[in-house]
C-alpha cells in the first residue's frame, strides 16, 4: 500500500493553500469569537503578544518610543555559533591571514556562551576537522574517545536481535570519535577568538535587514525590555544592526530567519519540503563496572512500531568519568497524535538490554533538538543576494549515518572559500549591494559532501512502504551496500511532516508506563536538568498566527499533539477559569529551542521566533 | 557629593542551572557550567550607574575577584555603564577557599587605594548566601553601612537608606563614606546591550593580585564535605486521628 500522501509538490501546495485559507479566517483581535460553533460563543483569551504578529506601528503603547537602532559595519556577519558558523569564521580568518588581508568577521549566537545550545549524539567523522585544523590533536580538540565497538540491534519488547554491521554500511563507525559536541563547539569558539573573530554570545539575530535593491544587508539583534503583554518597559532598548557585505545563516535545523528567507527569495521552489526528526538526549554517570569506553550502540524497533521511523543511540565516553550519552530519535512524520517522543525515550530505557547499563547510575543532563532527515532532496537554493545558508539550516545531514557535523563544518568552510575572493577583490562588479556568491553552491556540488549525500539519498524515503522499517532495511542492504547508492532513481519524501498526523479519532491512545524515578523520569524534572530559562517578563516567543486555532483545530481534531511532542512541557491545555472549555497555556520559559513545534504543528499556526538572547538551555558538553 | 564609587560584582553559577555535586563531595561542578553576574550585584551596578547619570558621583569602578573568567563579569558591568574595572586575580585552590572575609579585606584595601566615597555591593551571593561581605567591609574600614537597601538617596554629605528588615522598612541616615548593600527592590537593572558590550571592550580593566594590595587571602575555614540536599521522602496518609497519634508516638514525637 503506497501512501497516498506522496503527492507531487504542486498538489501539496494547493492543499496547503486551502488549509491556510481555512485557518486565516479570524482576524487577530483582543478576543476572538468562534462563530463557527453551534453552541454559545467562546472567547479565546489573548495568547500571542509578540510584535511579529501584532505590529508596534499601530500599537498606542509604542507611541513616542525611540525606535532608532545603533548600526555597525563588518565584512562578514555569521548568524549562529555552531560547527558550521564557527568553521566558516575560522576559515575566513585563516584565508585573511594567509593573504595578509584585514577582515572583520562578527558572529552572533543566541546562547549565553558558545556551546550552550549545542546538542548532538555525537559520533563525529573527523574529516572536515582535519581539513580545517590538520593539527587538531595538538591544539587540544576534545576528540578523546575513538570508537572501539560498534553494535546495532533490532529490539522487540523483551529481546534484542543483533544486526551485523558489515564494512560499507553507512552506520559503521570505524575511525570516528564519540564527542561531547558542546565541548567541541566551545573549543572551536576558542580557536575562532584566537584568530580574531568577534564572537558575541548572548545576542540573538532577530531580524534580517535588506538593502533597497532587495539584497540582504545584515541582521538586527533582538530588542530587550518588552513586557509580557507586548508593551515597552523602562529598560526597553532596541537591538543593534550589524551590516555586512555578505551574511551567513547557520542557525541549525529549522532556523527561524531561514524560514523567512525561504519565503523572501523563494528558495524552496525546486526542492522537496524538509523532513525532520526529534532527538532527545540524556547524559548519565554510570557504575564503573558497566562502563565500556568507546562502545557505540544503536537500535531500531521497540518501542516504535514498524511504520514510525526512529531509533536509539548509547555511546560510552572516555573522558575520565564513566559517562554515557544516550538518546532517542523519532521521525516527525509519525501519524499518531497520541505519540509522545519523550515518553517513548523514557520507556525505551527500561528495555532489558539497556536498563542494566543505567542501573546504579545517575542522570546528569537532559535536552532535545530537532534534526534534518530530508537529505539531498530537501536542500533548498543556498545563495541569494547578500547571503547564503550553511550547516544544518539548509540541511546536510547524512541520515543513515546520523551524522551532520562533518558536512556542516565542510559547508561552512566552502562558504568561506567562495566568499573570500569576492570580499577582497578590487573593483568587484556586483549587481546588488549585498554580494551574491553562487560559487558556494558550485563548490558544494563538487565536494565530498554532495557525493556522500547523493549515495544515501534513497535510504530514508525507502521507509515509506508497507513493511516500514524492514522494507527500508532491505532497501539499504540491496541498494546501498551492494550498489553504493548508484541506482538511477530518486525516491520522494511523503511531504510536510505537519501534514502526516491522522485525526485523533482514527488513532488509539498509547499507554505509557509511569516513570520509576530511577531509570525513567517525568517531564518537568527533565526540563529542570536542561538548565533552560527565558526571562519571564517578555512576550512568549512561541507565537501563534491565530490564537483560536489551537483549541478549535489542534485540540478538536488532533487532541492537542503539541502537549505530547514538545520535549519541554511548553504547551498545556488547561480548563478555562470560567465556564466550560479549554485554553492553550504556553509556558515559554521552559522552551529548549528544539523547534519541533514549528515543524510538527498540524495547523502550522505556531511560529517560533527567537526570544531575548542569553536565555534557552544551559547545556554543558551536550 | 562627587567622587568614586566601587561596585563589587561576583561571577556565580546561573540561577536556572541545576547544581551537581562533584563525585568526591569536595565541591560543586563548575567546569563548563553556565555562569552569570550575581543578580544582587547587577542591582548594585545599576544603582551606581543611576547615580552617575544623575551627576551625583563622578566615576563607577567595577571590581571582581577570581580567575580569568571574572573579566567577563566585569565587562558586563562596563557594558551597563561602569567606567573602568579592576580584576583581582585569584585562581585554583585559593579561589575555591575565597570567601567574604578575604573579599572584604580586598575591597577595604581598594577603597583606600582608589579613595572611594561609596561602596555598593549586592546583599548576598546566590551561591553561598553568606550576606557578610558588605558588613565586614564596613567594619574593616570603620565606615557606616546601609544594608538591604530598597531605596538610596544622597542628601549632601549624608545618605538616606530605606532598609528592608523583618519588621518592615527602616529608614536610616548615614555619613559618607559608607557601604551600601543592594536588595531586590532597589531598582530594575538595565540590559547589557550589544553596542555597549562593544564599547566596553575599549574600557580599561586593571589587573592585580591580592598580594599587591597587601592582603592575605589564606582561609580560616576548611570545607569538610559538600552533599546534595536529602531527597524528599514520601509522606504517609492516615485515615483517623487515632492513626495519626499512634504514628507520632511511633516516631517518638509525642
PDB file of N, CA and C in Angstrom, chain B residues 237-246:
ATOM      1  N   UNK B 237      -0.239   8.914  54.373  1.00  0.00           N
ATOM      2  CA  UNK B 237      -1.609   9.397  54.606  1.00  0.00           C
ATOM      3  C   UNK B 237      -2.235   8.548  55.710  1.00  0.00           C
ATOM      4  N   UNK B 238      -2.899   9.206  56.658  1.00  0.00           N
ATOM      5  CA  UNK B 238      -3.585   8.451  57.711  1.00  0.00           C
ATOM      6  C   UNK B 238      -5.089   8.701  57.619  1.00  0.00           C
ATOM      7  N   UNK B 239      -5.877   7.729  58.109  1.00  0.00           N
ATOM      8  CA  UNK B 239      -7.324   7.822  57.952  1.00  0.00           C
ATOM      9  C   UNK B 239      -7.995   8.494  59.137  1.00  0.00           C
ATOM     10  N   UNK B 240      -7.507   8.182  60.359  1.00  0.00           N
ATOM     11  CA  UNK B 240      -8.185   8.710  61.548  1.00  0.00           C
ATOM     12  C   UNK B 240      -7.191   9.420  62.451  1.00  0.00           C
ATOM     13  N   UNK B 241      -7.760  10.138  63.417  1.00  0.00           N
ATOM     14  CA  UNK B 241      -6.902  10.855  64.371  1.00  0.00           C
ATOM     15  C   UNK B 241      -6.098   9.871  65.207  1.00  0.00           C
ATOM     16  N   UNK B 242      -6.735   8.725  65.539  1.00  0.00           N
ATOM     17  CA  UNK B 242      -6.024   7.715  66.339  1.00  0.00           C
ATOM     18  C   UNK B 242      -4.763   7.248  65.605  1.00  0.00           C
ATOM     19  N   UNK B 243      -4.931   6.998  64.290  1.00  0.00           N
ATOM     20  CA  UNK B 243      -3.772   6.607  63.470  1.00  0.00           C
ATOM     21  C   UNK B 243      -2.662   7.641  63.569  1.00  0.00           C
ATOM     22  N   UNK B 244      -3.079   8.914  63.457  1.00  0.00           N
ATOM     23  CA  UNK B 244      -2.099   9.999  63.474  1.00  0.00           C
ATOM     24  C   UNK B 244      -1.327   9.994  64.789  1.00  0.00           C
ATOM     25  N   UNK B 245      -2.085   9.861  65.886  1.00  0.00           N
ATOM     26  CA  UNK B 245      -1.433   9.898  67.206  1.00  0.00           C
ATOM     27  C   UNK B 245      -0.482   8.713  67.363  1.00  0.00           C
ATOM     28  N   UNK B 246      -0.937   7.532  66.918  1.00  0.00           N
ATOM     29  CA  UNK B 246      -0.064   6.365  67.100  1.00  0.00           C
ATOM     30  C   UNK B 246       1.194   6.494  66.243  1.00  0.00           C
TER      31      UNK B 246
END
